[in-house]
PDB file of C-alpha atoms in Angstrom:
ATOM      1  CA  UNK P   1     -59.567  39.114  29.207  1.00 57.00           C
ATOM      2  CA  UNK P   2     -60.053  40.217  25.589  1.00 68.00           C
ATOM      3  CA  UNK P   3     -57.153  39.987  23.312  1.00 78.00           C
ATOM      4  CA  UNK P   4     -54.839  43.213  22.396  1.00 84.00           C
ATOM      5  CA  UNK P   5     -55.405  43.867  18.969  1.00 82.00           C
ATOM      6  CA  UNK P   6     -52.253  45.592  18.760  1.00 83.00           C
ATOM      7  CA  UNK P   7     -49.932  42.999  20.412  1.00 88.00           C
ATOM      8  CA  UNK P   8     -52.268  39.439  20.538  1.00 91.00           C
ATOM      9  CA  UNK P   9     -51.120  36.476  22.513  1.00 93.00           C
ATOM     10  CA  UNK P  10     -50.001  34.447  19.455  1.00 94.00           C
ATOM     11  CA  UNK P  11     -47.998  37.234  17.926  1.00 93.00           C
ATOM     12  CA  UNK P  12     -46.287  37.466  21.702  1.00 94.00           C
ATOM     13  CA  UNK P  13     -45.491  34.158  21.920  1.00 95.00           C
ATOM     14  CA  UNK P  14     -43.840  34.200  18.157  1.00 94.00           C
ATOM     15  CA  UNK P  15     -42.019  36.866  19.465  1.00 95.00           C
ATOM     16  CA  UNK P  16     -41.070  35.020  22.770  1.00 95.00           C
ATOM     17  CA  UNK P  17     -39.740  31.992  20.319  1.00 95.00           C
ATOM     18  CA  UNK P  18     -37.667  34.180  18.487  1.00 94.00           C
ATOM     19  CA  UNK P  19     -36.210  36.485  21.123  1.00 93.00           C
ATOM     20  CA  UNK P  20     -35.207  32.272  22.549  1.00 92.00           C
ATOM     21  CA  UNK P  21     -33.466  31.467  19.223  1.00 91.00           C
ATOM     22  CA  UNK P  22     -31.672  34.909  19.209  1.00 91.00           C
ATOM     23  CA  UNK P  23     -30.505  34.611  22.412  1.00 86.00           C
ATOM     24  CA  UNK P  24     -29.078  30.919  22.143  1.00 85.00           C
ATOM     25  CA  UNK P  25     -27.485  32.075  18.821  1.00 84.00           C
ATOM     26  CA  UNK P  26     -26.012  35.067  19.261  1.00 79.00           C
ATOM     27  CA  UNK P  27     -22.324  34.972  19.474  1.00 66.00           C
ATOM     28  CA  UNK P  28     -21.270  39.168  19.211  1.00 64.00           C
ATOM     29  CA  UNK P  29     -18.499  39.563  21.438  1.00 56.00           C
ATOM     30  CA  UNK P  30     -20.531  42.775  22.963  1.00 59.00           C
ATOM     31  CA  UNK P  31     -22.290  42.161  26.471  1.00 57.00           C
ATOM     32  CA  UNK P  32     -25.489  43.810  25.441  1.00 66.00           C
ATOM     33  CA  UNK P  33     -28.613  42.100  25.258  1.00 85.00           C
ATOM     34  CA  UNK P  34     -30.119  42.440  21.967  1.00 88.00           C
ATOM     35  CA  UNK P  35     -32.180  39.727  21.400  1.00 91.00           C
ATOM     36  CA  UNK P  36     -35.258  41.967  22.153  1.00 94.00           C
ATOM     37  CA  UNK P  37     -34.530  44.394  19.186  1.00 94.00           C
ATOM     38  CA  UNK P  38     -33.346  41.957  16.710  1.00 94.00           C
ATOM     39  CA  UNK P  39     -36.556  39.812  17.161  1.00 94.00           C
ATOM     40  CA  UNK P  40     -39.119  43.033  17.333  1.00 95.00           C
ATOM     41  CA  UNK P  41     -37.250  44.272  14.274  1.00 93.00           C
ATOM     42  CA  UNK P  42     -37.858  40.945  12.533  1.00 92.00           C
ATOM     43  CA  UNK P  43     -40.744  40.087  13.451  1.00 94.00           C
ATOM     44  CA  UNK P  44     -42.488  42.947  11.544  1.00 92.00           C
ATOM     45  CA  UNK P  45     -40.701  41.982   8.273  1.00 91.00           C
ATOM     46  CA  UNK P  46     -41.263  39.624   5.232  1.00 86.00           C
ATOM     47  CA  UNK P  47     -39.443  38.596   2.014  1.00 87.00           C
ATOM     48  CA  UNK P  48     -38.951  41.588  -0.293  1.00 90.00           C
ATOM     49  CA  UNK P  49     -37.864  43.649   2.851  1.00 93.00           C
ATOM     50  CA  UNK P  50     -34.294  44.454   2.676  1.00 91.00           C
ATOM     51  CA  UNK P  51     -31.997  44.297   5.769  1.00 91.00           C
ATOM     52  CA  UNK P  52     -28.498  45.448   6.063  1.00 90.00           C
ATOM     53  CA  UNK P  53     -26.004  45.056   8.895  1.00 87.00           C
ATOM     54  CA  UNK P  54     -22.682  45.480   9.432  1.00 82.00           C
ATOM     55  CA  UNK P  55     -20.227  43.029   8.114  1.00 75.00           C
ATOM     56  CA  UNK P  56     -19.683  40.673  11.650  1.00 77.00           C
ATOM     57  CA  UNK P  57     -23.293  40.187  12.272  1.00 82.00           C
ATOM     58  CA  UNK P  58     -24.074  36.523  11.585  1.00 81.00           C
ATOM     59  CA  UNK P  59     -26.922  36.379  13.680  1.00 83.00           C
ATOM     60  CA  UNK P  60     -28.445  39.240  11.751  1.00 82.00           C
ATOM     61  CA  UNK P  61     -28.001  37.722   8.531  1.00 81.00           C
ATOM     62  CA  UNK P  62     -28.929  34.397   9.268  1.00 82.00           C
ATOM     63  CA  UNK P  63     -32.552  35.871  10.284  1.00 82.00           C
ATOM     64  CA  UNK P  64     -32.902  38.623   8.187  1.00 79.00           C
ATOM     65  CA  UNK P  65     -35.828  37.531   5.317  1.00 76.00           C
ATOM     66  CA  UNK P  66     -33.734  37.054   1.936  1.00 67.00           C
ATOM     67  CA  UNK P  67     -34.964  39.047  -1.206  1.00 58.00           C
ATOM     68  CA  UNK P  68     -36.886  37.003  -3.654  1.00 52.00           C
ATOM     69  CA  UNK P  69     -33.774  37.116  -5.673  1.00 44.00           C
ATOM     70  CA  UNK P  70     -31.761  35.400  -3.057  1.00 44.00           C
ATOM     71  CA  UNK P  71     -29.947  38.538  -2.337  1.00 51.00           C
ATOM     72  CA  UNK P  72     -27.879  39.168   0.853  1.00 51.00           C
ATOM     73  CA  UNK P  73     -28.262  42.867   2.151  1.00 51.00           C
ATOM     74  CA  UNK P  74     -24.668  42.319   3.649  1.00 51.00           C
ATOM     75  CA  UNK P  75     -22.745  41.497   0.913  1.00 57.00           C
ATOM     76  CA  UNK P  76     -22.341  45.051  -0.043  1.00 60.00           C
ATOM     77  CA  UNK P  77     -19.285  47.571   0.418  1.00 65.00           C
ATOM     78  CA  UNK P  78     -19.326  48.581   4.443  1.00 68.00           C
ATOM     79  CA  UNK P  79     -17.811  52.119   3.449  1.00 75.00           C
ATOM     80  CA  UNK P  80     -21.336  52.734   1.300  1.00 85.00           C
ATOM     81  CA  UNK P  81     -23.974  50.514   3.094  1.00 89.00           C
ATOM     82  CA  UNK P  82     -26.036  53.158   4.833  1.00 93.00           C
ATOM     83  CA  UNK P  83     -26.319  54.923   1.520  1.00 94.00           C
ATOM     84  CA  UNK P  84     -26.733  51.661  -0.831  1.00 92.00           C
ATOM     85  CA  UNK P  85     -29.700  50.792   1.863  1.00 93.00           C
ATOM     86  CA  UNK P  86     -31.266  54.360   0.825  1.00 95.00           C
ATOM     87  CA  UNK P  87     -30.796  53.666  -2.612  1.00 94.00           C
ATOM     88  CA  UNK P  88     -32.892  50.493  -2.185  1.00 93.00           C
ATOM     89  CA  UNK P  89     -35.564  52.271  -0.675  1.00 96.00           C
ATOM     90  CA  UNK P  90     -35.764  54.557  -3.197  1.00 96.00           C
ATOM     91  CA  UNK P  91     -35.978  51.335  -6.026  1.00 95.00           C
ATOM     92  CA  UNK P  92     -38.921  49.709  -4.074  1.00 96.00           C
ATOM     93  CA  UNK P  93     -40.570  53.000  -4.008  1.00 97.00           C
ATOM     94  CA  UNK P  94     -40.190  53.714  -7.717  1.00 97.00           C
ATOM     95  CA  UNK P  95     -41.348  50.031  -7.936  1.00 96.00           C
ATOM     96  CA  UNK P  96     -44.433  51.200  -6.447  1.00 96.00           C
ATOM     97  CA  UNK P  97     -44.505  48.174  -3.798  1.00 95.00           C
ATOM     98  CA  UNK P  98     -44.974  48.428   0.030  1.00 95.00           C
ATOM     99  CA  UNK P  99     -41.484  47.120   0.698  1.00 95.00           C
ATOM    100  CA  UNK P 100     -39.251  48.781   3.316  1.00 96.00           C
ATOM    101  CA  UNK P 101     -35.457  48.729   4.008  1.00 95.00           C
ATOM    102  CA  UNK P 102     -33.491  48.622   7.396  1.00 95.00           C
ATOM    103  CA  UNK P 103     -30.225  49.636   8.120  1.00 94.00           C
ATOM    104  CA  UNK P 104     -28.596  48.219  11.414  1.00 94.00           C
ATOM    105  CA  UNK P 105     -25.906  49.630  13.298  1.00 93.00           C
ATOM    106  CA  UNK P 106     -24.354  50.766  16.845  1.00 91.00           C
ATOM    107  CA  UNK P 107     -23.620  54.050  17.960  1.00 94.00           C
ATOM    108  CA  UNK P 108     -20.407  55.392  17.435  1.00 91.00           C
ATOM    109  CA  UNK P 109     -19.694  53.061  13.997  1.00 87.00           C
ATOM    110  CA  UNK P 110     -17.773  55.023  11.228  1.00 86.00           C
ATOM    111  CA  UNK P 111     -20.478  55.026   8.865  1.00 89.00           C
ATOM    112  CA  UNK P 112     -20.123  56.831   6.079  1.00 90.00           C
ATOM    113  CA  UNK P 113     -22.515  58.971   4.376  1.00 93.00           C
ATOM    114  CA  UNK P 114     -25.536  58.189   7.423  1.00 95.00           C
ATOM    115  CA  UNK P 115     -26.330  61.693   7.642  1.00 95.00           C
ATOM    116  CA  UNK P 116     -26.656  62.557   3.954  1.00 95.00           C
ATOM    117  CA  UNK P 117     -28.568  59.195   3.593  1.00 96.00           C
ATOM    118  CA  UNK P 118     -31.070  60.114   5.985  1.00 97.00           C
ATOM    119  CA  UNK P 119     -31.321  63.754   4.759  1.00 97.00           C
ATOM    120  CA  UNK P 120     -32.533  62.044   1.065  1.00 97.00           C
ATOM    121  CA  UNK P 121     -34.235  59.378   2.479  1.00 98.00           C
ATOM    122  CA  UNK P 122     -36.350  62.148   4.621  1.00 98.00           C
ATOM    123  CA  UNK P 123     -36.819  64.688   1.627  1.00 97.00           C
ATOM    124  CA  UNK P 124     -38.098  61.879  -0.523  1.00 98.00           C
ATOM    125  CA  UNK P 125     -40.305  60.067   1.578  1.00 98.00           C
ATOM    126  CA  UNK P 126     -38.238  56.905   1.288  1.00 98.00           C
ATOM    127  CA  UNK P 127     -39.279  53.775   2.656  1.00 98.00           C
ATOM    128  CA  UNK P 128     -35.976  53.596   5.213  1.00 98.00           C
ATOM    129  CA  UNK P 129     -35.474  52.715   8.731  1.00 98.00           C
ATOM    130  CA  UNK P 130     -31.906  53.347  10.537  1.00 98.00           C
ATOM    131  CA  UNK P 131     -32.149  51.176  13.914  1.00 97.00           C
ATOM    132  CA  UNK P 132     -29.129  52.307  16.055  1.00 96.00           C
ATOM    133  CA  UNK P 133     -27.977  50.096  19.162  1.00 94.00           C
ATOM    134  CA  UNK P 134     -26.201  52.535  21.517  1.00 94.00           C
ATOM    135  CA  UNK P 135     -24.934  50.575  25.017  1.00 89.00           C
ATOM    136  CA  UNK P 136     -23.354  53.837  25.881  1.00 85.00           C
ATOM    137  CA  UNK P 137     -19.391  52.786  25.448  1.00 78.00           C
ATOM    138  CA  UNK P 138     -18.707  54.630  22.398  1.00 69.00           C
ATOM    139  CA  UNK P 139     -17.709  58.510  22.918  1.00 61.00           C
ATOM    140  CA  UNK P 140     -16.292  59.620  19.354  1.00 58.00           C
ATOM    141  CA  UNK P 141     -17.050  63.169  18.794  1.00 58.00           C
ATOM    142  CA  UNK P 142     -17.016  65.500  16.408  1.00 54.00           C
ATOM    143  CA  UNK P 143     -16.581  64.733  12.241  1.00 54.00           C
ATOM    144  CA  UNK P 144     -14.144  63.010  10.474  1.00 52.00           C
ATOM    145  CA  UNK P 145     -13.921  62.360   6.608  1.00 58.00           C
ATOM    146  CA  UNK P 146     -16.850  60.148   7.143  1.00 58.00           C
ATOM    147  CA  UNK P 147     -19.197  62.761   8.043  1.00 69.00           C
ATOM    148  CA  UNK P 148     -20.266  63.605  11.659  1.00 80.00           C
ATOM    149  CA  UNK P 149     -20.024  60.716  14.339  1.00 85.00           C
ATOM    150  CA  UNK P 150     -22.746  58.749  14.848  1.00 93.00           C
ATOM    151  CA  UNK P 151     -24.534  59.450  18.542  1.00 94.00           C
ATOM    152  CA  UNK P 152     -27.254  60.847  20.000  1.00 95.00           C
ATOM    153  CA  UNK P 153     -26.084  64.229  19.952  1.00 95.00           C
ATOM    154  CA  UNK P 154     -25.480  64.319  16.552  1.00 94.00           C
ATOM    155  CA  UNK P 155     -28.518  62.585  15.345  1.00 96.00           C
ATOM    156  CA  UNK P 156     -31.183  64.860  17.298  1.00 96.00           C
ATOM    157  CA  UNK P 157     -29.199  67.956  16.078  1.00 96.00           C
ATOM    158  CA  UNK P 158     -29.991  66.532  12.057  1.00 96.00           C
ATOM    159  CA  UNK P 159     -33.240  65.220  13.227  1.00 97.00           C
ATOM    160  CA  UNK P 160     -34.708  68.588  14.610  1.00 97.00           C
ATOM    161  CA  UNK P 161     -32.999  70.280  11.494  1.00 96.00           C
ATOM    162  CA  UNK P 162     -34.853  68.511   9.219  1.00 97.00           C
ATOM    163  CA  UNK P 163     -38.075  67.439  11.311  1.00 97.00           C
ATOM    164  CA  UNK P 164     -37.144  63.679  10.713  1.00 98.00           C
ATOM    165  CA  UNK P 165     -39.008  61.414  13.058  1.00 98.00           C
ATOM    166  CA  UNK P 166     -36.394  59.618  15.868  1.00 98.00           C
ATOM    167  CA  UNK P 167     -37.483  57.429  18.649  1.00 97.00           C
ATOM    168  CA  UNK P 168     -35.301  57.025  21.525  1.00 97.00           C
ATOM    169  CA  UNK P 169     -36.676  53.174  23.495  1.00 97.00           C
ATOM    170  CA  UNK P 170     -35.383  50.960  25.802  1.00 96.00           C
ATOM    171  CA  UNK P 171     -33.803  48.426  23.437  1.00 95.00           C
ATOM    172  CA  UNK P 172     -34.399  45.615  26.075  1.00 94.00           C
ATOM    173  CA  UNK P 173     -38.068  46.304  26.611  1.00 95.00           C
ATOM    174  CA  UNK P 174     -39.422  44.093  24.066  1.00 96.00           C
ATOM    175  CA  UNK P 175     -42.879  45.442  24.544  1.00 96.00           C
ATOM    176  CA  UNK P 176     -42.063  48.526  23.973  1.00 96.00           C
ATOM    177  CA  UNK P 177     -39.789  48.382  21.071  1.00 97.00           C
ATOM    178  CA  UNK P 178     -42.270  46.328  19.097  1.00 96.00           C
ATOM    179  CA  UNK P 179     -44.723  49.026  19.436  1.00 96.00           C
ATOM    180  CA  UNK P 180     -42.113  51.416  18.011  1.00 97.00           C
ATOM    181  CA  UNK P 181     -41.265  49.156  15.057  1.00 97.00           C
ATOM    182  CA  UNK P 182     -44.854  48.747  14.452  1.00 96.00           C
ATOM    183  CA  UNK P 183     -45.407  51.893  13.943  1.00 96.00           C
ATOM    184  CA  UNK P 184     -42.814  53.296  12.081  1.00 97.00           C
ATOM    185  CA  UNK P 185     -42.704  50.069   9.722  1.00 97.00           C
ATOM    186  CA  UNK P 186     -46.536  50.980   8.800  1.00 96.00           C
ATOM    187  CA  UNK P 187     -45.790  54.260   8.707  1.00 97.00           C
ATOM    188  CA  UNK P 188     -42.543  53.878   5.646  1.00 97.00           C
ATOM    189  CA  UNK P 189     -44.739  51.279   4.031  1.00 97.00           C
ATOM    190  CA  UNK P 190     -47.790  53.613   3.420  1.00 97.00           C
ATOM    191  CA  UNK P 191     -45.308  56.328   2.379  1.00 97.00           C
ATOM    192  CA  UNK P 192     -45.013  58.156   5.705  1.00 97.00           C
ATOM    193  CA  UNK P 193     -41.057  58.448   4.800  1.00 97.00           C
ATOM    194  CA  UNK P 194     -38.073  57.214   7.119  1.00 98.00           C
ATOM    195  CA  UNK P 195     -37.580  57.208  10.971  1.00 98.00           C
ATOM    196  CA  UNK P 196     -34.571  56.613  13.187  1.00 98.00           C
ATOM    197  CA  UNK P 197     -35.071  54.077  16.272  1.00 98.00           C
ATOM    198  CA  UNK P 198     -32.469  54.603  18.515  1.00 98.00           C
ATOM    199  CA  UNK P 199     -32.145  51.457  21.108  1.00 97.00           C
ATOM    200  CA  UNK P 200     -30.519  52.057  24.386  1.00 95.00           C
ATOM    201  CA  UNK P 201     -29.011  48.707  25.830  1.00 93.00           C
ATOM    202  CA  UNK P 202     -26.957  47.928  28.957  1.00 88.00           C
ATOM    203  CA  UNK P 203     -23.090  48.143  29.006  1.00 78.00           C
ATOM    204  CA  UNK P 204     -22.748  45.387  31.465  1.00 74.00           C
ATOM    205  CA  UNK P 205     -24.265  42.187  31.859  1.00 65.00           C
ATOM    206  CA  UNK P 206     -27.925  41.890  32.968  1.00 68.00           C
ATOM    207  CA  UNK P 207     -29.015  40.158  36.193  1.00 72.00           C
ATOM    208  CA  UNK P 208     -31.452  36.995  35.862  1.00 63.00           C
ATOM    209  CA  UNK P 209     -34.346  39.494  36.279  1.00 70.00           C
ATOM    210  CA  UNK P 210     -33.435  42.026  33.667  1.00 79.00           C
ATOM    211  CA  UNK P 211     -32.977  40.190  30.776  1.00 88.00           C
ATOM    212  CA  UNK P 212     -35.204  40.514  27.885  1.00 92.00           C
ATOM    213  CA  UNK P 213     -36.837  37.614  28.014  1.00 91.00           C
ATOM    214  CA  UNK P 214     -37.565  38.027  32.057  1.00 92.00           C
ATOM    215  CA  UNK P 215     -39.540  41.043  31.167  1.00 93.00           C
ATOM    216  CA  UNK P 216     -41.484  39.608  28.432  1.00 95.00           C
ATOM    217  CA  UNK P 217     -42.103  36.770  30.785  1.00 93.00           C
ATOM    218  CA  UNK P 218     -43.334  39.139  33.253  1.00 93.00           C
ATOM    219  CA  UNK P 219     -45.585  41.148  30.660  1.00 94.00           C
ATOM    220  CA  UNK P 220     -46.717  37.615  29.288  1.00 93.00           C
ATOM    221  CA  UNK P 221     -47.593  36.792  32.793  1.00 93.00           C
ATOM    222  CA  UNK P 222     -49.635  40.245  33.745  1.00 92.00           C
ATOM    223  CA  UNK P 223     -51.855  39.175  30.367  1.00 90.00           C
ATOM    224  CA  UNK P 224     -52.719  35.581  31.940  1.00 89.00           C
ATOM    225  CA  UNK P 225     -50.688  34.310  28.673  1.00 88.00           C
ATOM    226  CA  UNK P 226     -48.979  30.739  28.699  1.00 85.00           C
ATOM    227  CA  UNK P 227     -46.347  29.483  26.468  1.00 76.00           C
TER     228      UNK P 227
END
């Protein structure tokens, strides 16, 4: 069987290994399985790209590529994290590089300035990706001093108003998230501007056959790919 140029066999094996590593080391209290989401995002990055996660996300901090100066994008004021990440994307754009900035967060999290940061990034075509994990457990509504709640209805209202690309995806399907990350990261690097990836995760622990790794195993088996 001919290899798939969009997702080659060796790339799938690399993705599988990274998911296993994340599965073994992730210590977040959440019951959600996020190894597919983290692995498929991180596998598209390289030195010079910037990744920012919430302060308690030790797994993302450990795996994110470091800048050439060894800077850690997690070491910024949490109240300004999203605007600063968009600002970093502006710097990358001004420098004429093909680097991108990515901010990870969770639905319902109190992220100050996320809406304004997305408006700015979209207006100026900044190389910025905003990845939101949503396990359906946060139900905050309306607005606060930090701006509109970071929930799917608020995000879609903003996105439709400014024509911002936003992609809901099954965050436990590694192949699906990989393809969205592949498209959005390539678009951002080429000057096409920002995108939002909204990844749905299960609120409750998954059964053995539903785990992201098992789903990837099944996909690889259909393609005849051995580890």
